[in-house]
Structures are given as C-alpha cells and as structure tokens.
Amino acid sequence: MKIFIINLKESFRRRQCIEYQCRRYNLDYEFTEAVNGHSLSSEEIVQHTRTINYATRPGEIGCALSHIYIYRLICERGLEQALILEDDAKITPEAIPLIQQIALRNDPNRPLLTLLTTCNQYLKKPIHVLDKTHSLHRVIDAAMTHGYVINRAAARNMAAALYPVWMVADKFSLFQDYSLCQVRAVVPPVILHSIHAGQSNIASTPKPTATRLAIWQNLKHHMPWRVKCKHSLWRLLVRPFLSIVKHR
C-alpha cells in the first residue's frame, strides 16, 4: 500500500524518525510537504477557506490543506487506497500485517476510512476480527490524523466536500454525518505517537472558546436538512440501542 507522509520541510528530525521506521519495515512511502498555515498570507487564507470556517487557527488550516492535497493525489494517481501518516507517527510492528489485511478488505464502491490510531468511542461489536488481539470496529467519535487508511471513494468525497476549508481535518463524526465516508478503527491502535508528538508543527487542538462555539452553532444552522435529519434520527432511534465503548 502506498504511504504518504506529511512533513514540514524544516522538521528534519521528524522526517528522519518516520523515514527510519518506513525503511525498517520496507514500506512504499513518499513525503508530501505540509502546508504551513503560519506562512499563509491573509489573501491566501481567504482564498483557501470558506466564510464560515471552524478551522480558526493557521495550523488547523495548514493541516486540513495538507490532507486535502493527499486526497487529490490519491484520485489523480488512481490509487485504490493509501495510508496517510503525519511525521510524528510511531509505527508498531503489529501495524504491518494489519495494513495488508485492511488493503485486502477494501470495497472500492464504498467510501472507507480506517483509523489505525486511538479513537474515543466505537461500537463494541467488531466488523471483522483481524487477528487474536486486533479487530475492526465502527467509529462513533475520534480525533487525530497521524495514521489512517483511506480508499479512493472516500478521498474523492473528502477532497470535494472539504475544500475550501471549513472544518478541521479530524472531525470524523461530522464526516460520517455528511456521508463522506464510513469511519472504522483498528482496536487496539497500531499507530501511536512518537517522541516528537509533544508539540505539533502542523496543528494543535485548541480548547473551545466562545468564538469557536459560535462558529459551530452557525455551521449547524447551515447544515443541509438531510444531514440534520440523519444525525437526529441516529441519536434518537439508533444510538440508544448500541453498545458503545468509550475511551477518554
């Protein structure tokens, strides 16, 4: 499986660390230069974002643009799927055979995104048992974008729907509400954070502020009716009957 690694040009140590891991496991990897949101001019930010935009920080805008760029690459090259890593990812030995399994289980007709990282909430009942200790689960809530597999159908949807930028790159529950992709996760996770993850060079997750909450309410107000209905029906008629595992 093709691997795209998002890396800021000046983050040389991070590049060395993730490249060492990829070479160790003999992986097919390619670096893509991250968009540094702090280097974008005011005009460029206006050009690449929508008026109502939840990605309020430069780092969040850069992160979103970096991932959208890879979604477009996947489509342009006709790749069936790809693994996207950020340069602070730590690849565990268990990840290698599981990545191969995920590749074999791809359905090109369904938009699928598979997290290899920790998720906050997932369905207790697995979709697939992958080996003696790992299984694939439907995700209810998750964040962080340092390691996931995405197929071309999902990449096409995400590239079209998320540009110009109006949302942070890891709002996976919202992406499911919009039917952009079905999000699954390998449990327990097999992509962790390396020692370089203490301070992200691409984006950080800020605490909610009054401004961000106001933007979120504005986005909810402008959501298409089908998205609102889907979310409401799911919360009222489906979620109460599901067995959900929560990690916080």
PDB file of C-alpha atoms in Angstrom:
ATOM      1  CA  MET A   1       0.000   0.000   0.000  1.00  0.00           C
ATOM      2  CA  LYS A   2       1.234   3.463  -0.874  1.00  0.00           C
ATOM      3  CA  ILE A   3       2.100   5.619   2.136  1.00  0.00           C
ATOM      4  CA  PHE A   4       2.027   9.416   2.097  1.00  0.00           C
ATOM      5  CA  ILE A   5       3.852  11.182   4.926  1.00  0.00           C
ATOM      6  CA  ILE A   6       3.017  14.799   5.745  1.00  0.00           C
ATOM      7  CA  ASN A   7       6.132  16.676   6.819  1.00  0.00           C
ATOM      8  CA  LEU A   8       7.156  20.312   7.131  1.00  0.00           C
ATOM      9  CA  LYS A   9      10.370  20.886   5.191  1.00  0.00           C
ATOM     10  CA  GLU A  10      12.100  22.360   8.234  1.00  0.00           C
ATOM     11  CA  SER A  11      11.138  19.436  10.521  1.00  0.00           C
ATOM     12  CA  PHE A  12      14.238  17.418   9.671  1.00  0.00           C
ATOM     13  CA  ARG A  13      14.379  15.267  12.823  1.00  0.00           C
ATOM     14  CA  ARG A  14      10.766  14.220  12.440  1.00  0.00           C
ATOM     15  CA  ARG A  15      11.456  13.294   8.837  1.00  0.00           C
ATOM     16  CA  GLN A  16      14.455  11.207   9.858  1.00  0.00           C
ATOM     17  CA  CYS A  17      12.451   9.407  12.542  1.00  0.00           C
ATOM     18  CA  ILE A  18       9.492   8.427  10.365  1.00  0.00           C
ATOM     19  CA  GLU A  19      11.734   7.578   7.396  1.00  0.00           C
ATOM     20  CA  TYR A  20      13.772   5.224   9.570  1.00  0.00           C
ATOM     21  CA  GLN A  21      10.586   3.403  10.534  1.00  0.00           C
ATOM     22  CA  CYS A  22       9.395   3.085   6.941  1.00  0.00           C
ATOM     23  CA  ARG A  23      12.748   1.741   5.783  1.00  0.00           C
ATOM     24  CA  ARG A  24      12.860  -0.672   8.694  1.00  0.00           C
ATOM     25  CA  TYR A  25       9.559  -2.207   7.598  1.00  0.00           C
ATOM     26  CA  ASN A  26      10.352  -1.923   3.863  1.00  0.00           C
ATOM     27  CA  LEU A  27       7.320   0.279   3.174  1.00  0.00           C
ATOM     28  CA  ASP A  28       6.449   2.136  -0.036  1.00  0.00           C
ATOM     29  CA  TYR A  29       6.466   5.712   1.248  1.00  0.00           C
ATOM     30  CA  GLU A  30       6.517   9.214  -0.172  1.00  0.00           C
ATOM     31  CA  PHE A  31       6.895  12.556   1.599  1.00  0.00           C
ATOM     32  CA  THR A  32       4.498  15.387   0.849  1.00  0.00           C
ATOM     33  CA  GLU A  33       5.365  18.848   2.082  1.00  0.00           C
ATOM     34  CA  ALA A  34       2.927  20.042   4.729  1.00  0.00           C
ATOM     35  CA  VAL A  35       1.188  23.351   4.252  1.00  0.00           C
ATOM     36  CA  ASN A  36       2.481  25.691   6.945  1.00  0.00           C
ATOM     37  CA  GLY A  37      -0.603  27.665   7.894  1.00  0.00           C
ATOM     38  CA  HIS A  38       1.505  30.263   9.687  1.00  0.00           C
ATOM     39  CA  SER A  39       3.201  31.108   6.373  1.00  0.00           C
ATOM     40  CA  LEU A  40      -0.068  31.780   4.551  1.00  0.00           C
ATOM     41  CA  SER A  41      -0.895  35.400   3.823  1.00  0.00           C
ATOM     42  CA  SER A  42      -4.289  36.866   4.686  1.00  0.00           C
ATOM     43  CA  GLU A  43      -5.181  36.731   0.991  1.00  0.00           C
ATOM     44  CA  GLU A  44      -4.220  33.050   0.760  1.00  0.00           C
ATOM     45  CA  ILE A  45      -6.266  32.201   3.843  1.00  0.00           C
ATOM     46  CA  VAL A  46      -9.295  33.913   2.308  1.00  0.00           C
ATOM     47  CA  GLN A  47      -8.668  32.058  -0.964  1.00  0.00           C
ATOM     48  CA  HIS A  48      -8.470  28.612   0.645  1.00  0.00           C
ATOM     49  CA  THR A  49     -11.184  28.872   3.329  1.00  0.00           C
ATOM     50  CA  ARG A  50     -14.911  29.459   3.473  1.00  0.00           C
ATOM     51  CA  THR A  51     -16.544  32.400   5.195  1.00  0.00           C
ATOM     52  CA  ILE A  52     -17.919  30.170   7.953  1.00  0.00           C
ATOM     53  CA  ASN A  53     -14.856  28.183   8.987  1.00  0.00           C
ATOM     54  CA  TYR A  54     -14.364  26.108  12.130  1.00  0.00           C
ATOM     55  CA  ALA A  55     -10.625  25.725  11.422  1.00  0.00           C
ATOM     56  CA  THR A  56      -9.834  29.068  13.016  1.00  0.00           C
ATOM     57  CA  ARG A  57      -6.111  28.661  13.649  1.00  0.00           C
ATOM     58  CA  PRO A  58      -3.415  28.829  10.952  1.00  0.00           C
ATOM     59  CA  GLY A  59      -2.108  25.409  11.973  1.00  0.00           C
ATOM     60  CA  GLU A  60      -5.549  23.869  11.556  1.00  0.00           C
ATOM     61  CA  ILE A  61      -5.908  25.402   8.096  1.00  0.00           C
ATOM     62  CA  GLY A  62      -2.488  24.098   7.090  1.00  0.00           C
ATOM     63  CA  CYS A  63      -3.291  20.635   8.421  1.00  0.00           C
ATOM     64  CA  ALA A  64      -6.602  20.489   6.551  1.00  0.00           C
ATOM     65  CA  LEU A  65      -4.993  21.650   3.292  1.00  0.00           C
ATOM     66  CA  SER A  66      -2.188  19.097   3.687  1.00  0.00           C
ATOM     67  CA  HIS A  67      -4.643  16.208   3.959  1.00  0.00           C
ATOM     68  CA  ILE A  68      -6.851  17.506   1.139  1.00  0.00           C
ATOM     69  CA  TYR A  69      -3.775  17.630  -1.100  1.00  0.00           C
ATOM     70  CA  ILE A  70      -3.183  13.919  -0.495  1.00  0.00           C
ATOM     71  CA  TYR A  71      -6.840  13.077  -1.154  1.00  0.00           C
ATOM     72  CA  ARG A  72      -6.429  14.708  -4.553  1.00  0.00           C
ATOM     73  CA  LEU A  73      -3.190  12.804  -5.187  1.00  0.00           C
ATOM     74  CA  ILE A  74      -4.928   9.502  -4.471  1.00  0.00           C
ATOM     75  CA  CYS A  75      -7.608  10.327  -7.035  1.00  0.00           C
ATOM     76  CA  GLU A  76      -5.214  11.730  -9.651  1.00  0.00           C
ATOM     77  CA  ARG A  77      -2.983   8.658  -9.496  1.00  0.00           C
ATOM     78  CA  GLY A  78      -5.887   6.231  -9.474  1.00  0.00           C
ATOM     79  CA  LEU A  79      -4.763   4.567  -6.238  1.00  0.00           C
ATOM     80  CA  GLU A  80      -7.242   2.141  -4.715  1.00  0.00           C
ATOM     81  CA  GLN A  81      -6.248   3.297  -1.232  1.00  0.00           C
ATOM     82  CA  ALA A  82      -3.359   4.790   0.711  1.00  0.00           C
ATOM     83  CA  LEU A  83      -2.045   5.122   4.243  1.00  0.00           C
ATOM     84  CA  ILE A  84      -1.640   8.711   5.396  1.00  0.00           C
ATOM     85  CA  LEU A  85       0.863   9.382   8.173  1.00  0.00           C
ATOM     86  CA  GLU A  86       1.969  12.550   9.886  1.00  0.00           C
ATOM     87  CA  ASP A  87       5.635  12.817  10.739  1.00  0.00           C
ATOM     88  CA  ASP A  88       5.075  12.321  14.475  1.00  0.00           C
ATOM     89  CA  ALA A  89       3.609   8.835  13.984  1.00  0.00           C
ATOM     90  CA  LYS A  90       5.091   5.726  15.555  1.00  0.00           C
ATOM     91  CA  ILE A  91       4.515   2.558  13.558  1.00  0.00           C
ATOM     92  CA  THR A  92       4.235  -0.541  15.727  1.00  0.00           C
ATOM     93  CA  PRO A  93       5.324  -3.967  14.394  1.00  0.00           C
ATOM     94  CA  GLU A  94       1.705  -5.125  14.647  1.00  0.00           C
ATOM     95  CA  ALA A  95       0.666  -2.482  12.123  1.00  0.00           C
ATOM     96  CA  ILE A  96       2.396  -4.094   9.145  1.00  0.00           C
ATOM     97  CA  PRO A  97       0.300  -7.275   8.710  1.00  0.00           C
ATOM     98  CA  LEU A  98      -2.869  -5.398   9.683  1.00  0.00           C
ATOM     99  CA  ILE A  99      -2.315  -2.768   6.982  1.00  0.00           C
ATOM    100  CA  GLN A 100      -2.140  -5.637   4.491  1.00  0.00           C
ATOM    101  CA  GLN A 101      -5.398  -7.059   5.831  1.00  0.00           C
ATOM    102  CA  ILE A 102      -7.135  -3.702   5.532  1.00  0.00           C
ATOM    103  CA  ALA A 103      -5.931  -3.452   1.932  1.00  0.00           C
ATOM    104  CA  LEU A 104      -7.438  -6.846   1.124  1.00  0.00           C
ATOM    105  CA  ARG A 105     -10.756  -5.899   2.750  1.00  0.00           C
ATOM    106  CA  ASN A 106     -11.172  -2.708   0.732  1.00  0.00           C
ATOM    107  CA  ASP A 107     -14.501  -2.210  -1.027  1.00  0.00           C
ATOM    108  CA  PRO A 108     -13.915   0.248  -3.905  1.00  0.00           C
ATOM    109  CA  ASN A 109     -17.634   1.002  -4.112  1.00  0.00           C
ATOM    110  CA  ARG A 110     -17.851   2.233  -0.513  1.00  0.00           C
ATOM    111  CA  PRO A 111     -16.051   5.310   0.884  1.00  0.00           C
ATOM    112  CA  LEU A 112     -13.978   3.870   3.720  1.00  0.00           C
ATOM    113  CA  LEU A 113     -11.587   5.499   6.185  1.00  0.00           C
ATOM    114  CA  THR A 114      -9.812   3.254   8.672  1.00  0.00           C
ATOM    115  CA  LEU A 115      -8.084   4.753  11.690  1.00  0.00           C
ATOM    116  CA  LEU A 116      -5.011   2.960  12.986  1.00  0.00           C
ATOM    117  CA  THR A 117      -4.853   5.358  15.936  1.00  0.00           C
ATOM    118  CA  THR A 118      -6.766   5.662  19.193  1.00  0.00           C
ATOM    119  CA  CYS A 119     -10.455   6.540  18.914  1.00  0.00           C
ATOM    120  CA  ASN A 120     -12.718   7.980  21.605  1.00  0.00           C
ATOM    121  CA  GLN A 121     -15.854   5.902  21.023  1.00  0.00           C
ATOM    122  CA  TYR A 122     -16.560   2.817  18.918  1.00  0.00           C
ATOM    123  CA  LEU A 123     -19.119   0.031  18.647  1.00  0.00           C
ATOM    124  CA  LYS A 124     -18.327  -2.904  20.891  1.00  0.00           C
ATOM    125  CA  LYS A 125     -19.284  -5.460  18.251  1.00  0.00           C
ATOM    126  CA  PRO A 126     -16.477  -5.749  15.690  1.00  0.00           C
ATOM    127  CA  ILE A 127     -16.943  -5.558  11.941  1.00  0.00           C
ATOM    128  CA  HIS A 128     -14.062  -8.007  11.444  1.00  0.00           C
ATOM    129  CA  VAL A 129     -11.708  -9.905  13.724  1.00  0.00           C
ATOM    130  CA  LEU A 130      -8.261  -9.256  12.269  1.00  0.00           C
ATOM    131  CA  ASP A 131      -6.110 -11.464  14.492  1.00  0.00           C
ATOM    132  CA  LYS A 132      -6.021 -12.786  18.051  1.00  0.00           C
ATOM    133  CA  THR A 133      -5.710  -9.316  19.589  1.00  0.00           C
ATOM    134  CA  HIS A 134      -6.966  -6.810  16.983  1.00  0.00           C
ATOM    135  CA  SER A 135     -10.367  -6.197  15.458  1.00  0.00           C
ATOM    136  CA  LEU A 136     -12.030  -3.640  13.214  1.00  0.00           C
ATOM    137  CA  HIS A 137     -14.812  -1.520  14.742  1.00  0.00           C
ATOM    138  CA  ARG A 138     -17.234   1.145  13.555  1.00  0.00           C
ATOM    139  CA  VAL A 139     -16.199   4.541  14.966  1.00  0.00           C
ATOM    140  CA  ILE A 140     -18.627   6.817  16.792  1.00  0.00           C
ATOM    141  CA  ASP A 141     -16.170   9.561  17.742  1.00  0.00           C
ATOM    142  CA  ALA A 142     -12.468  10.071  17.101  1.00  0.00           C
ATOM    143  CA  ALA A 143      -9.847  12.734  16.553  1.00  0.00           C
ATOM    144  CA  MET A 144      -6.221  12.969  15.409  1.00  0.00           C
ATOM    145  CA  THR A 145      -4.947  12.381  11.895  1.00  0.00           C
ATOM    146  CA  HIS A 146      -1.483  10.893  12.342  1.00  0.00           C
ATOM    147  CA  GLY A 147      -2.314   7.474  10.891  1.00  0.00           C
ATOM    148  CA  TYR A 148      -5.237   6.253   8.762  1.00  0.00           C
ATOM    149  CA  VAL A 149      -6.030   4.344   5.587  1.00  0.00           C
ATOM    150  CA  ILE A 150      -8.420   5.953   3.109  1.00  0.00           C
ATOM    151  CA  ASN A 151      -9.732   4.490  -0.135  1.00  0.00           C
ATOM    152  CA  ARG A 152     -10.276   6.389  -3.361  1.00  0.00           C
ATOM    153  CA  ALA A 153     -14.052   6.707  -2.973  1.00  0.00           C
ATOM    154  CA  ALA A 154     -13.625   8.395   0.415  1.00  0.00           C
ATOM    155  CA  ALA A 155     -10.721  10.535  -0.817  1.00  0.00           C
ATOM    156  CA  ARG A 156     -12.864  11.769  -3.705  1.00  0.00           C
ATOM    157  CA  ASN A 157     -15.704  12.720  -1.359  1.00  0.00           C
ATOM    158  CA  MET A 158     -13.421  14.401   1.158  1.00  0.00           C
ATOM    159  CA  ALA A 159     -11.490  16.405  -1.442  1.00  0.00           C
ATOM    160  CA  ALA A 160     -14.709  17.708  -2.970  1.00  0.00           C
ATOM    161  CA  ALA A 161     -16.574  18.464   0.254  1.00  0.00           C
ATOM    162  CA  LEU A 162     -13.843  19.888   2.485  1.00  0.00           C
ATOM    163  CA  TYR A 163     -12.347  22.498   0.139  1.00  0.00           C
ATOM    164  CA  PRO A 164     -12.330  25.438   0.553  1.00  0.00           C
ATOM    165  CA  VAL A 165     -11.521  24.607   4.165  1.00  0.00           C
ATOM    166  CA  TRP A 166     -14.396  24.942   6.610  1.00  0.00           C
ATOM    167  CA  MET A 167     -13.626  22.179   9.103  1.00  0.00           C
ATOM    168  CA  VAL A 168     -10.637  20.760  10.963  1.00  0.00           C
ATOM    169  CA  ALA A 169      -9.137  17.614   9.426  1.00  0.00           C
ATOM    170  CA  ASP A 170     -10.163  15.204  12.185  1.00  0.00           C
ATOM    171  CA  LYS A 171     -13.889  15.844  12.713  1.00  0.00           C
ATOM    172  CA  PHE A 172     -14.625  12.250  11.771  1.00  0.00           C
ATOM    173  CA  SER A 173     -18.093  12.027  13.296  1.00  0.00           C
ATOM    174  CA  LEU A 174     -19.176  15.007  11.209  1.00  0.00           C
ATOM    175  CA  PHE A 175     -17.727  13.469   8.053  1.00  0.00           C
ATOM    176  CA  GLN A 176     -19.931  10.444   8.695  1.00  0.00           C
ATOM    177  CA  ASP A 177     -22.981  12.674   9.194  1.00  0.00           C
ATOM    178  CA  TYR A 178     -22.273  14.164   5.764  1.00  0.00           C
ATOM    179  CA  SER A 179     -21.899  10.628   4.307  1.00  0.00           C
ATOM    180  CA  LEU A 180     -18.385  11.431   3.106  1.00  0.00           C
ATOM    181  CA  CYS A 181     -17.030   8.155   4.446  1.00  0.00           C
ATOM    182  CA  GLN A 182     -17.632   5.334   6.863  1.00  0.00           C
ATOM    183  CA  VAL A 183     -15.039   5.547   9.625  1.00  0.00           C
ATOM    184  CA  ARG A 184     -13.671   2.375  11.196  1.00  0.00           C
ATOM    185  CA  ALA A 185     -10.787   1.816  13.591  1.00  0.00           C
ATOM    186  CA  VAL A 186      -8.355  -0.939  14.425  1.00  0.00           C
ATOM    187  CA  VAL A 187      -8.672  -1.747  18.138  1.00  0.00           C
ATOM    188  CA  PRO A 188      -6.305  -1.643  19.937  1.00  0.00           C
ATOM    189  CA  PRO A 189      -4.457   1.020  17.906  1.00  0.00           C
ATOM    190  CA  VAL A 190      -1.309   0.146  15.977  1.00  0.00           C
ATOM    191  CA  ILE A 191      -0.138   3.662  15.059  1.00  0.00           C
ATOM    192  CA  LEU A 192       0.945   5.658  18.108  1.00  0.00           C
ATOM    193  CA  HIS A 193       2.674   8.994  18.648  1.00  0.00           C
ATOM    194  CA  SER A 194       6.452   9.226  18.588  1.00  0.00           C
ATOM    195  CA  ILE A 195       8.588  11.282  20.966  1.00  0.00           C
ATOM    196  CA  HIS A 196       8.184  14.203  18.549  1.00  0.00           C
ATOM    197  CA  ALA A 197       4.445  14.484  19.149  1.00  0.00           C
ATOM    198  CA  GLY A 198       4.661  16.679  22.239  1.00  0.00           C
ATOM    199  CA  GLN A 199       4.323  19.841  20.180  1.00  0.00           C
ATOM    200  CA  SER A 200       2.681  19.566  16.785  1.00  0.00           C
ATOM    201  CA  ASN A 201       4.294  21.532  13.969  1.00  0.00           C
ATOM    202  CA  ILE A 202       1.202  21.281  11.769  1.00  0.00           C
ATOM    203  CA  ALA A 203      -1.799  21.821  14.009  1.00  0.00           C
ATOM    204  CA  SER A 204      -2.949  21.780  17.600  1.00  0.00           C
ATOM    205  CA  THR A 205      -6.345  21.185  19.111  1.00  0.00           C
ATOM    206  CA  PRO A 206      -7.399  24.329  20.963  1.00  0.00           C
ATOM    207  CA  LYS A 207      -9.854  24.395  23.806  1.00  0.00           C
ATOM    208  CA  PRO A 208     -13.351  25.527  22.813  1.00  0.00           C
ATOM    209  CA  THR A 209     -13.823  29.270  23.010  1.00  0.00           C
ATOM    210  CA  ALA A 210     -16.903  31.434  22.724  1.00  0.00           C
ATOM    211  CA  THR A 211     -15.895  32.275  19.160  1.00  0.00           C
ATOM    212  CA  ARG A 212     -15.444  28.645  18.145  1.00  0.00           C
ATOM    213  CA  LEU A 213     -18.700  27.639  19.789  1.00  0.00           C
ATOM    214  CA  ALA A 214     -20.476  30.420  17.909  1.00  0.00           C
ATOM    215  CA  ILE A 215     -18.956  29.212  14.635  1.00  0.00           C
ATOM    216  CA  TRP A 216     -20.047  25.656  15.422  1.00  0.00           C
ATOM    217  CA  GLN A 217     -23.612  26.785  16.047  1.00  0.00           C
ATOM    218  CA  ASN A 218     -23.552  28.739  12.788  1.00  0.00           C
ATOM    219  CA  LEU A 219     -22.330  25.675  10.898  1.00  0.00           C
ATOM    220  CA  LYS A 220     -25.060  23.539  12.452  1.00  0.00           C
ATOM    221  CA  HIS A 221     -27.654  26.122  11.438  1.00  0.00           C
ATOM    222  CA  HIS A 222     -26.479  25.989   7.814  1.00  0.00           C
ATOM    223  CA  MET A 223     -26.199  22.195   7.606  1.00  0.00           C
ATOM    224  CA  PRO A 224     -28.266  20.574   4.834  1.00  0.00           C
ATOM    225  CA  TRP A 225     -31.567  19.178   6.067  1.00  0.00           C
ATOM    226  CA  ARG A 226     -30.584  15.644   5.125  1.00  0.00           C
ATOM    227  CA  VAL A 227     -27.542  15.886   7.417  1.00  0.00           C
ATOM    228  CA  LYS A 228     -29.590  17.296  10.280  1.00  0.00           C
ATOM    229  CA  CYS A 229     -32.240  14.598   9.869  1.00  0.00           C
ATOM    230  CA  LYS A 230     -29.693  11.803   9.608  1.00  0.00           C
ATOM    231  CA  HIS A 231     -27.910  12.944  12.768  1.00  0.00           C
ATOM    232  CA  SER A 232     -31.123  13.466  14.758  1.00  0.00           C
ATOM    233  CA  LEU A 233     -32.639  10.124  13.758  1.00  0.00           C
ATOM    234  CA  TRP A 234     -29.425   8.317  14.552  1.00  0.00           C
ATOM    235  CA  ARG A 235     -29.201   9.882  18.023  1.00  0.00           C
ATOM    236  CA  LEU A 236     -32.865   9.220  18.813  1.00  0.00           C
ATOM    237  CA  LEU A 237     -33.527   5.847  17.201  1.00  0.00           C
ATOM    238  CA  VAL A 238     -30.177   4.112  16.791  1.00  0.00           C
ATOM    239  CA  ARG A 239     -27.576   5.203  19.332  1.00  0.00           C
ATOM    240  CA  PRO A 240     -29.637   4.309  22.456  1.00  0.00           C
ATOM    241  CA  PHE A 241     -29.640   0.664  21.360  1.00  0.00           C
ATOM    242  CA  LEU A 242     -25.944   0.380  20.582  1.00  0.00           C
ATOM    243  CA  SER A 243     -23.247  -0.975  22.848  1.00  0.00           C
ATOM    244  CA  ILE A 244     -20.545   1.690  22.715  1.00  0.00           C
ATOM    245  CA  VAL A 245     -17.041   1.536  24.164  1.00  0.00           C
ATOM    246  CA  LYS A 246     -15.785   4.914  25.372  1.00  0.00           C
ATOM    247  CA  HIS A 247     -12.175   5.949  25.861  1.00  0.00           C
ATOM    248  CA  ARG A 248     -11.466   9.443  27.200  1.00  0.00           C
TER     249      ARG A 248
END
